[in-house]
Amino acid sequence: MSFLSRIMVIKAKAHISSGGNNRPHGGRHEGTFVGTRKKTGAQARSRVAVIITCFGLVYCVIGGRLVQYGMAAPEAVSSIGPADHLMASRPDIVDRNGEILATDIRTVSLYAEPHKIVDADEAIELLRTVLPDLDSRATYKKLVSNSRFQWLSRQLTPKQQSSILALGIPGIGFRPEKRRFYPGGATASHIVGHVNIDNRGIAGMERYIDGQGLADLAAIGMTSDAKLEPVRLSIDLRVQAIVRDVIADGIKKYEAIAAGAVVLDVHTGEVLAMASVPDYDPNNPAEGAKDGWLNRMSNGTFEMGSTFKSFTTAMALDSGKVTLRDSFDARFPIRIGGFTIKDFHGKHRVLTVPEIFQYSSNIGTAKMADIIGIEGHKEFLTRLGLLSKLETELPEVKMPSQPREWKKINSITISFGHGVSTTPLQTAVAGAALMNGGKLIEPTFLPRTREEADAVAQPVIKQSTSDDMRFLMRWNATHGSGKHALVPGFNVGGKTGTADKVVNGRYAQGLNFNAFLAAFPIDNPQYVVLTFIDAPKTGEGGGRTAGSNAAPMVREIIRRSAALLGVKPKFGEDGSALLVSY
């Protein structure tokens, strides 16, 4: 249609709309056409501008999101929060010299989002090529569940992660986590403890740290990505390794079922080393769950045998009713309440107090306890902390056991270490009080100065009693059952303890629980060392009493660790070891 024809059509339409009015329009029609065309053009331009603006805004939003995603740290898509909110940081644990005992390392864990899984059976089949121990039935239930998130495997190795990524399974992803790592393995497992899969402390000092507020801070997200100050312990990793090595070797050498030892600073109460075997690797604690989790040093109670004669003798001397010059008739057994008390290697004569200690006379010790009386005996052991639960940082501490009602027969048997069960650690702590001038100091696994120790120390015996006990300990080591504990130049003193082992509430024939309580250097004691060995079948010289197995273990610990502890040997001009006399 030509331009003129289109004009004529427009005029015809205008005529019809005016009801057939034939009045001439002239230039008015031409002006109306021009105005309408201008108006239509303006509207078209407005629409185009709006469309362009909208498209521009959309592309700006898309571009902005792409930039945001590009700058963000790469992270697998999942239905849970950021990894740092899942796993709180833990402080490193270090020994007294700064050696790391426990630290956090980065790892990843495998998860699934079931609503994105296409074929559960195929996914499991593929995953088992990398994770052969994956439980197929349990995993299938997770993958077909209605949940939006399921853990499949925690704490994978980088190689496992890479292999699973290569499988390209939809709905499977990884989350970064933190894993606790213990460089020393089992070396200090019962002290350091371990954490669970969520990095929460459940044993040892790990649990103690959580109890001091770390768990509460983690619960509110205040430790998510924080660099926490290390927790320094009192132990010396070098001495700790020696102690564990000696007792582990002792189990093999003496064919025993368990052993333990502790090295304790007598002036501060600091535990420099403590070990109990069997033990476990805290990097894989499940493997040691059967026997290794039990810390026999603090969480096991035993009748400590003749080591208790040290406390009975100290009680008698401290009372002022007995002196080192006194003697007691040990010719005949004591018969009381259907029981007969006799000596293992009886001399069948009157014995002085040093001889009672040297020959470990049950009869002479019982007669000293009888002078003090039942109530005085009970009060003294309570004063030394042997009848109450030990106070220390370790959560694993067992309550000692004692008779509900003390009778004379109980006091007699307890005097030589039968009838009361205590932990080896608290026996060592009480022994330290006999050596340090009479101060009972609660043990600690954290650093402590002498001034801090004096502030919490409780005087329990006289200085003169402590001096007498140091003499008796040295006398027994040089003339009695402690000869196998001697280390040239270090003046070791100590007391053996050979007890019949209690099995199912009865004393077992042929089974012993042996211990040795020692201190060195005895002229000015710095450290107490206590060892025990459970049910040994042999010992040095063919015997199986404490003097032939528990005592040699003390010797090895002191021989190998004394220099590390800063104790210098004392030798004469001819190179021979100096012996201390009283």
XYZ file of C-alpha atoms in Angstrom:
582
model
C 0.000 0.000 0.000
C 1.333 3.432 -0.999
C 1.786 6.266 1.393
C -1.241 8.174 -0.140
C -3.477 5.109 -0.005
C -2.694 4.714 3.702
C -3.702 8.396 4.179
C -7.018 7.785 2.517
C -7.754 4.764 4.719
C -6.988 6.786 7.831
C -9.362 9.533 6.666
C -12.123 7.012 5.985
C -11.778 5.581 9.490
C -11.925 9.080 10.936
C -15.111 9.800 8.956
C -16.815 6.680 10.213
C -15.878 7.417 13.807
C -17.368 10.909 13.551
C -20.761 9.497 12.687
C -20.605 10.421 9.013
C -20.060 14.133 9.548
C -18.916 15.536 6.204
C -17.550 18.781 7.518
C -14.257 19.581 5.923
C -11.214 18.897 8.159
C -8.527 20.479 6.077
C -5.082 20.872 7.820
C -6.387 19.610 11.121
C -6.219 15.979 9.951
C -2.666 16.425 8.792
C -1.595 17.842 12.207
C -3.222 14.970 14.075
C -1.294 12.419 12.019
C 2.025 14.097 12.661
C 1.424 14.327 16.471
C 0.395 10.702 16.699
C 3.549 9.566 14.909
C 5.766 11.555 17.280
C 3.981 10.130 20.319
C 4.318 6.557 19.070
C 8.063 6.989 18.457
C 8.672 8.376 21.935
C 6.846 5.437 23.526
C 8.897 2.950 21.498
C 12.132 4.597 22.558
C 11.008 4.492 26.218
C 10.221 0.798 25.987
C 13.582 0.014 24.445
C 15.368 2.002 27.185
C 13.476 0.112 29.902
C 14.308 -3.233 28.319
C 17.981 -2.318 27.965
C 18.097 -1.133 31.579
C 16.486 -4.374 32.823
C 18.877 -6.517 30.823
C 21.783 -4.440 32.148
C 20.714 -4.930 35.743
C 20.287 -8.682 35.276
C 23.743 -9.024 33.736
C 25.241 -6.883 36.519
C 23.729 -9.182 39.179
C 24.963 -12.260 37.351
C 28.424 -10.750 36.939
C 28.564 -9.750 40.597
C 27.660 -13.261 41.745
C 30.270 -14.787 39.458
C 32.919 -12.492 40.907
C 31.769 -13.397 44.442
C 31.983 -17.118 43.730
C 35.334 -16.690 42.035
C 36.864 -14.876 45.014
C 35.439 -17.264 47.617
C 37.588 -20.112 48.937
C 36.834 -23.396 47.155
C 34.438 -25.450 49.228
C 32.264 -28.455 48.527
C 28.562 -27.683 48.418
C 26.679 -29.146 51.370
C 23.741 -28.675 53.659
C 25.832 -27.899 56.744
C 27.676 -24.880 58.049
C 31.317 -23.902 57.527
C 33.935 -26.418 58.599
C 35.544 -24.182 61.204
C 32.201 -24.050 63.010
C 32.054 -27.825 63.034
C 35.422 -28.469 64.589
C 36.856 -26.210 67.260
C 40.579 -25.698 67.687
C 42.401 -27.277 70.617
C 45.592 -25.944 72.158
C 48.803 -27.871 71.624
C 49.983 -29.884 74.605
C 53.729 -29.710 75.238
C 56.111 -31.126 77.821
C 58.102 -28.992 80.261
C 60.736 -28.365 77.567
C 58.262 -27.405 74.832
C 58.241 -30.748 73.003
C 54.874 -31.338 71.352
C 52.750 -34.086 72.873
C 49.484 -33.311 71.059
C 48.527 -30.977 68.211
C 45.793 -30.382 65.611
C 46.246 -31.292 61.947
C 43.948 -30.624 58.989
C 42.056 -33.512 57.432
C 38.832 -34.152 55.483
C 35.754 -36.290 56.036
C 33.407 -37.828 53.491
C 29.690 -36.998 53.508
C 26.639 -37.626 51.320
C 23.533 -35.622 50.540
C 20.984 -38.421 50.015
C 18.548 -36.299 48.001
C 21.258 -35.881 45.345
C 22.256 -39.561 45.148
C 21.227 -41.088 41.796
C 22.023 -44.766 42.426
C 22.829 -45.804 46.006
C 24.052 -49.304 45.066
C 26.427 -47.990 42.431
C 27.724 -45.298 44.790
C 28.513 -47.885 47.473
C 30.197 -50.186 44.972
C 32.438 -47.369 43.794
C 33.241 -46.118 47.313
C 34.283 -49.590 48.453
C 37.016 -49.612 45.827
C 38.688 -46.878 47.880
C 37.249 -47.651 51.328
C 37.078 -51.476 51.518
C 36.057 -51.387 55.195
C 32.963 -49.296 54.468
C 29.841 -50.940 55.927
C 27.642 -51.504 52.877
C 24.380 -52.078 54.739
C 24.743 -49.062 57.054
C 25.877 -46.857 54.169
C 22.922 -47.912 52.002
C 20.486 -46.898 54.759
C 22.146 -43.506 54.917
C 22.064 -42.969 51.152
C 18.354 -43.800 50.790
C 17.266 -41.884 53.903
C 15.125 -38.748 53.768
C 17.811 -36.642 55.437
C 19.799 -34.040 53.564
C 23.169 -34.877 55.132
C 24.951 -38.046 56.303
C 28.535 -38.671 57.363
C 30.012 -41.662 55.514
C 33.638 -41.753 56.692
C 35.644 -39.428 58.914
C 39.232 -38.275 58.766
C 40.392 -39.553 55.373
C 43.910 -39.447 54.004
C 44.727 -37.137 51.069
C 45.157 -40.202 48.845
C 41.699 -41.492 49.756
C 40.174 -38.079 49.068
C 41.849 -37.871 45.667
C 40.713 -41.372 44.694
C 37.104 -40.711 45.686
C 37.067 -37.400 43.815
C 38.183 -39.247 40.689
C 35.112 -41.502 40.915
C 32.828 -38.524 40.207
C 29.890 -39.748 42.323
C 27.079 -37.151 42.452
C 25.840 -36.232 45.934
C 29.204 -37.075 47.558
C 31.471 -34.405 49.021
C 34.168 -33.602 51.564
C 34.323 -31.334 54.573
C 37.620 -30.074 56.052
C 38.061 -31.008 59.711
C 40.720 -31.013 62.410
C 42.247 -34.183 63.733
C 44.242 -34.584 66.934
C 47.718 -35.976 66.372
C 50.037 -37.413 69.029
C 53.635 -37.527 67.730
C 54.833 -39.747 70.584
C 52.156 -42.377 70.121
C 51.766 -44.449 73.271
C 54.722 -42.850 75.105
C 52.573 -40.671 77.392
C 49.110 -41.934 76.495
C 47.759 -42.236 80.036
C 48.855 -38.711 80.903
C 47.938 -36.887 77.705
C 44.794 -38.924 77.058
C 42.878 -38.656 73.785
C 39.891 -37.057 72.049
C 36.817 -38.445 70.311
C 35.928 -38.170 66.625
C 34.643 -34.625 67.207
C 37.946 -33.504 68.756
C 36.577 -33.346 72.307
C 38.783 -34.546 75.156
C 37.541 -37.748 76.791
C 40.589 -38.944 78.764
C 43.716 -37.704 80.504
C 44.835 -34.095 80.298
C 42.813 -33.665 77.106
C 39.687 -34.129 79.180
C 41.055 -31.893 81.926
C 41.605 -29.073 79.392
C 37.992 -29.331 78.233
C 36.875 -29.218 81.858
C 38.740 -25.941 82.351
C 36.416 -24.148 79.946
C 37.572 -25.150 76.469
C 34.437 -27.225 75.864
C 32.203 -24.296 76.833
C 34.093 -21.920 74.548
C 33.873 -24.415 71.699
C 30.126 -24.785 72.189
C 29.591 -21.074 71.513
C 32.072 -20.953 68.630
C 34.787 -18.918 70.335
C 37.591 -21.369 69.491
C 36.648 -21.977 65.853
C 39.725 -20.540 64.188
C 41.626 -19.244 67.167
C 45.318 -19.797 67.845
C 45.317 -21.007 71.435
C 48.302 -20.893 73.751
C 49.920 -24.323 74.312
C 49.243 -26.158 77.565
C 52.582 -26.997 79.176
C 52.786 -30.130 81.323
C 55.231 -30.999 84.086
C 56.489 -34.158 82.414
C 59.840 -34.439 80.691
C 59.326 -36.360 77.450
C 62.856 -37.756 77.582
C 62.336 -39.240 81.048
C 58.824 -40.334 80.104
C 60.183 -42.352 77.185
C 62.730 -44.018 79.476
C 60.116 -44.928 82.086
C 57.788 -46.464 79.532
C 60.622 -48.347 77.886
C 61.792 -49.816 81.197
C 58.382 -51.059 82.323
C 57.488 -52.404 78.870
C 60.769 -54.301 78.860
C 60.069 -55.465 82.425
C 56.813 -57.128 81.386
C 58.658 -59.156 78.761
C 61.704 -59.894 80.885
C 59.799 -60.926 84.012
C 56.818 -62.474 82.192
C 54.278 -60.250 83.927
C 50.789 -59.087 82.928
C 51.227 -55.380 83.760
C 53.691 -52.847 85.123
C 53.901 -49.173 85.985
C 56.208 -46.468 87.288
C 56.312 -42.812 88.281
C 59.069 -40.234 88.808
C 57.988 -37.498 91.220
C 59.719 -34.295 92.350
C 59.606 -34.506 96.159
C 59.752 -30.719 96.641
C 57.134 -29.572 94.107
C 54.907 -32.601 93.607
C 55.470 -32.397 89.854
C 55.103 -35.656 87.963
C 58.172 -35.835 85.706
C 57.120 -39.141 84.169
C 54.426 -41.751 84.677
C 53.521 -44.795 82.630
C 51.367 -47.872 82.872
C 51.478 -50.845 80.516
C 49.555 -52.273 78.758
C 48.752 -48.902 77.227
C 47.477 -47.666 73.872
C 48.188 -45.344 70.977
C 45.982 -42.237 71.341
C 46.099 -41.829 67.557
C 44.028 -45.013 67.397
C 42.582 -45.490 70.889
C 40.039 -48.155 69.891
C 42.800 -50.725 69.467
C 43.759 -50.446 73.143
C 40.227 -50.466 74.527
C 40.414 -53.944 76.091
C 43.420 -53.567 78.420
C 45.308 -50.447 77.430
C 42.873 -47.765 78.585
C 43.279 -48.590 82.275
C 45.834 -46.296 83.901
C 46.936 -48.565 86.727
C 49.069 -45.849 88.296
C 46.151 -43.607 89.252
C 43.008 -45.532 88.352
C 43.951 -48.929 89.726
C 44.079 -49.814 93.418
C 46.295 -52.544 94.821
C 47.506 -53.873 98.129
C 50.983 -52.364 98.075
C 52.583 -54.943 100.334
C 55.663 -54.153 102.390
C 56.075 -50.660 100.968
C 53.423 -49.846 103.623
C 55.950 -50.779 106.299
C 57.597 -47.449 105.493
C 54.460 -45.649 106.641
C 53.965 -47.859 109.684
C 57.554 -47.274 110.776
C 57.259 -43.516 110.178
C 54.051 -43.497 112.232
C 55.738 -45.233 115.152
C 58.788 -42.947 115.036
C 56.709 -39.788 114.641
C 54.604 -40.669 117.678
C 57.683 -40.494 119.906
C 56.795 -43.899 121.384
C 59.396 -45.684 119.248
C 62.988 -44.781 118.336
C 65.588 -46.319 116.060
C 67.268 -47.802 119.141
C 64.199 -49.788 120.215
C 63.816 -53.522 119.724
C 60.841 -55.869 119.295
C 60.498 -59.598 119.857
C 60.036 -61.321 116.510
C 60.700 -64.884 117.677
C 57.131 -66.133 117.534
C 54.216 -65.699 115.090
C 51.230 -63.579 116.100
C 47.963 -65.503 116.330
C 44.760 -63.472 116.305
C 41.182 -64.116 115.184
C 42.037 -67.438 113.572
C 44.918 -65.895 111.610
C 48.648 -66.475 112.035
C 51.048 -63.623 111.259
C 54.612 -64.754 110.507
C 57.700 -63.504 108.699
C 58.616 -64.542 105.163
C 62.297 -64.922 106.044
C 62.047 -64.958 109.836
C 65.141 -64.427 111.993
C 63.337 -65.819 115.051
C 64.950 -63.373 117.411
C 64.591 -59.894 118.855
C 65.014 -57.267 116.116
C 65.943 -53.602 116.288
C 63.835 -51.119 114.322
C 66.422 -50.906 111.485
C 66.513 -54.714 111.374
C 62.716 -54.908 111.232
C 62.883 -52.625 108.211
C 65.868 -54.434 106.677
C 64.394 -57.929 107.017
C 60.847 -56.698 106.325
C 59.501 -58.323 109.457
C 55.706 -58.581 109.559
C 55.807 -59.452 113.237
C 57.975 -56.495 114.280
C 55.966 -54.054 112.096
C 52.658 -55.296 113.516
C 53.940 -54.780 117.076
C 54.920 -51.179 116.264
C 51.418 -50.556 114.888
C 49.891 -52.061 118.023
C 51.701 -49.470 120.153
C 49.944 -46.682 118.210
C 46.512 -48.297 118.310
C 43.728 -48.697 115.784
C 42.451 -45.096 115.732
C 45.945 -43.619 115.670
C 46.888 -45.924 112.807
C 43.834 -44.966 110.772
C 44.374 -41.272 111.454
C 48.008 -41.407 110.340
C 47.241 -43.091 107.013
C 44.450 -40.588 106.443
C 46.890 -37.756 107.177
C 49.231 -39.118 104.502
C 46.375 -39.193 101.988
C 46.403 -42.980 101.633
C 42.733 -43.510 102.543
C 41.155 -40.695 100.522
C 40.818 -40.004 96.814
C 43.892 -38.397 95.309
C 43.462 -34.776 94.223
C 45.147 -34.038 90.900
C 44.366 -32.883 87.362
C 43.959 -36.337 85.844
C 40.279 -37.332 85.720
C 41.111 -41.050 86.005
C 41.666 -41.423 89.760
C 40.241 -44.264 91.831
C 39.139 -44.134 95.446
C 41.193 -46.344 97.822
C 39.425 -49.131 99.656
C 39.629 -49.928 103.362
C 37.671 -51.975 105.910
C 34.296 -50.523 106.888
C 35.208 -51.138 110.494
C 38.795 -51.271 111.648
C 39.527 -54.037 114.131
C 42.833 -55.093 115.613
C 43.367 -57.742 112.952
C 42.824 -55.083 110.278
C 45.388 -52.745 111.833
C 47.910 -55.585 112.038
C 47.569 -56.674 108.391
C 47.398 -53.087 107.102
C 50.675 -52.364 108.912
C 52.475 -54.582 106.387
C 50.358 -53.688 103.359
C 47.403 -56.073 103.306
C 43.789 -55.020 103.844
C 44.005 -51.544 102.272
C 44.177 -50.940 98.533
C 45.599 -47.678 97.224
C 46.813 -46.375 93.890
C 50.556 -46.591 93.162
C 50.630 -42.843 92.471
C 49.306 -41.866 95.888
C 51.701 -44.350 97.493
C 54.544 -42.460 95.788
C 53.104 -39.117 96.947
C 52.977 -40.332 100.556
C 56.509 -41.676 100.158
C 57.684 -38.245 99.000
C 56.349 -36.764 102.246
C 58.624 -39.118 104.183
C 61.623 -37.917 102.169
C 61.153 -34.130 101.822
C 61.090 -33.198 105.491
C 57.487 -34.179 106.199
C 55.373 -32.166 103.720
C 52.474 -33.799 101.873
C 52.198 -32.136 98.450
C 49.402 -32.980 96.066
C 50.828 -34.258 92.772
C 50.465 -32.153 89.650
C 50.877 -32.708 85.933
C 51.371 -28.979 85.396
C 54.539 -26.963 86.124
C 54.839 -25.804 89.735
C 57.557 -23.904 91.582
C 58.780 -24.737 95.073
C 57.143 -21.579 96.370
C 53.816 -22.609 94.888
C 54.244 -26.100 96.315
C 55.006 -24.758 99.797
C 51.781 -22.767 99.655
C 49.708 -25.959 99.265
C 51.901 -28.336 101.299
C 50.554 -29.923 104.477
C 53.025 -30.882 107.240
C 52.366 -34.516 108.171
C 55.478 -35.694 110.042
C 58.405 -34.130 111.892
C 61.692 -33.301 110.209
C 63.430 -35.751 112.555
C 61.087 -38.532 111.412
C 61.928 -37.744 107.796
C 65.641 -37.905 108.628
C 65.176 -41.315 110.275
C 63.226 -42.633 107.290
C 65.948 -41.541 104.871
C 68.436 -43.474 106.969
C 66.234 -46.588 106.954
C 65.654 -46.378 103.204
C 69.380 -46.177 102.557
C 70.078 -48.943 105.064
C 67.614 -51.257 103.352
C 69.111 -50.544 99.932
C 72.655 -51.327 101.030
C 71.976 -54.111 103.561
C 68.504 -55.389 102.784
C 66.142 -56.222 99.932
C 66.889 -53.118 97.841
C 70.378 -53.997 96.645
C 69.226 -54.544 93.062
C 68.057 -50.902 92.936
C 71.494 -49.419 93.634
C 73.085 -47.150 91.024
C 76.749 -46.244 91.661
C 77.156 -42.584 92.549
C 73.462 -41.773 93.037
C 72.854 -43.006 96.619
C 69.523 -44.733 96.105
C 67.382 -45.699 99.075
C 64.155 -47.667 99.042
C 61.732 -50.297 100.305
C 60.465 -53.404 98.575
C 56.864 -54.571 98.660
C 55.876 -58.144 97.775
C 52.171 -58.788 98.246
C 50.044 -61.829 97.529
C 47.800 -60.804 94.663
C 44.068 -60.578 95.281
C 42.021 -62.388 92.610
C 38.216 -62.394 92.877
C 38.396 -61.326 96.515
C 40.878 -64.019 97.560
C 44.640 -64.200 97.824
C 45.969 -66.238 94.914
C 48.691 -68.749 95.585
C 51.812 -68.159 93.518
C 50.806 -64.722 92.227
C 52.486 -61.568 93.509
C 51.974 -57.856 93.126
C 55.449 -56.374 93.589
C 56.466 -52.759 94.135
C 59.555 -50.765 95.016
C 59.438 -47.288 96.585
C 62.734 -45.421 96.140
C 64.261 -41.967 96.558
C 67.511 -40.446 95.309
C 69.969 -39.030 96.126
C 69.037 -40.189 99.615
C 71.310 -37.718 101.421
C 69.271 -34.878 99.881
C 66.293 -36.441 98.105
C 65.128 -34.766 94.918
C 63.004 -37.469 93.339
C 60.878 -40.426 94.345
C 60.640 -43.344 91.940
C 58.019 -46.039 92.395
C 57.683 -49.114 90.229
C 55.269 -52.030 90.302
C 55.001 -55.256 88.380
C 51.888 -57.431 88.364
C 52.149 -61.229 88.562
C 55.777 -61.672 87.454
C 56.921 -65.234 86.917
C 60.625 -64.575 87.312
C 63.244 -62.015 88.322
C 66.968 -61.384 88.639
C 68.643 -64.282 90.425
C 65.674 -66.538 89.737
C 63.340 -65.122 92.378
C 60.036 -63.387 91.750
C 59.848 -61.077 94.771
C 60.019 -57.285 94.471
C 63.747 -57.188 95.136
C 64.417 -59.222 91.994
C 62.138 -57.405 89.508
C 60.566 -54.173 90.790
C 63.903 -53.002 92.264
C 65.927 -53.575 89.054
C 63.322 -51.543 87.165
C 63.992 -48.635 89.531
C 67.713 -49.068 88.951
C 67.292 -48.813 85.179
C 65.075 -45.729 85.404
C 67.524 -43.895 87.676
C 70.592 -45.008 85.739
C 69.199 -43.718 82.446
C 67.367 -40.583 83.637
C 69.344 -39.148 86.574
C 71.560 -36.986 84.376
C 68.528 -35.703 82.453
C 66.967 -34.745 85.783
C 70.024 -32.732 86.731
C 71.306 -35.063 89.457
C 75.083 -35.327 89.494
C 76.739 -38.558 90.655
C 79.095 -38.456 93.627
C 82.405 -40.301 93.314
C 85.503 -40.419 95.492
C 88.985 -39.436 94.406
C 89.632 -43.026 93.348
C 86.537 -42.994 91.132
C 84.462 -45.182 93.430
C 80.938 -44.197 94.406
C 80.577 -42.392 97.698
C 78.315 -44.061 100.238
C 76.316 -41.855 102.549
C 76.466 -42.777 106.237
C 74.221 -41.579 109.051
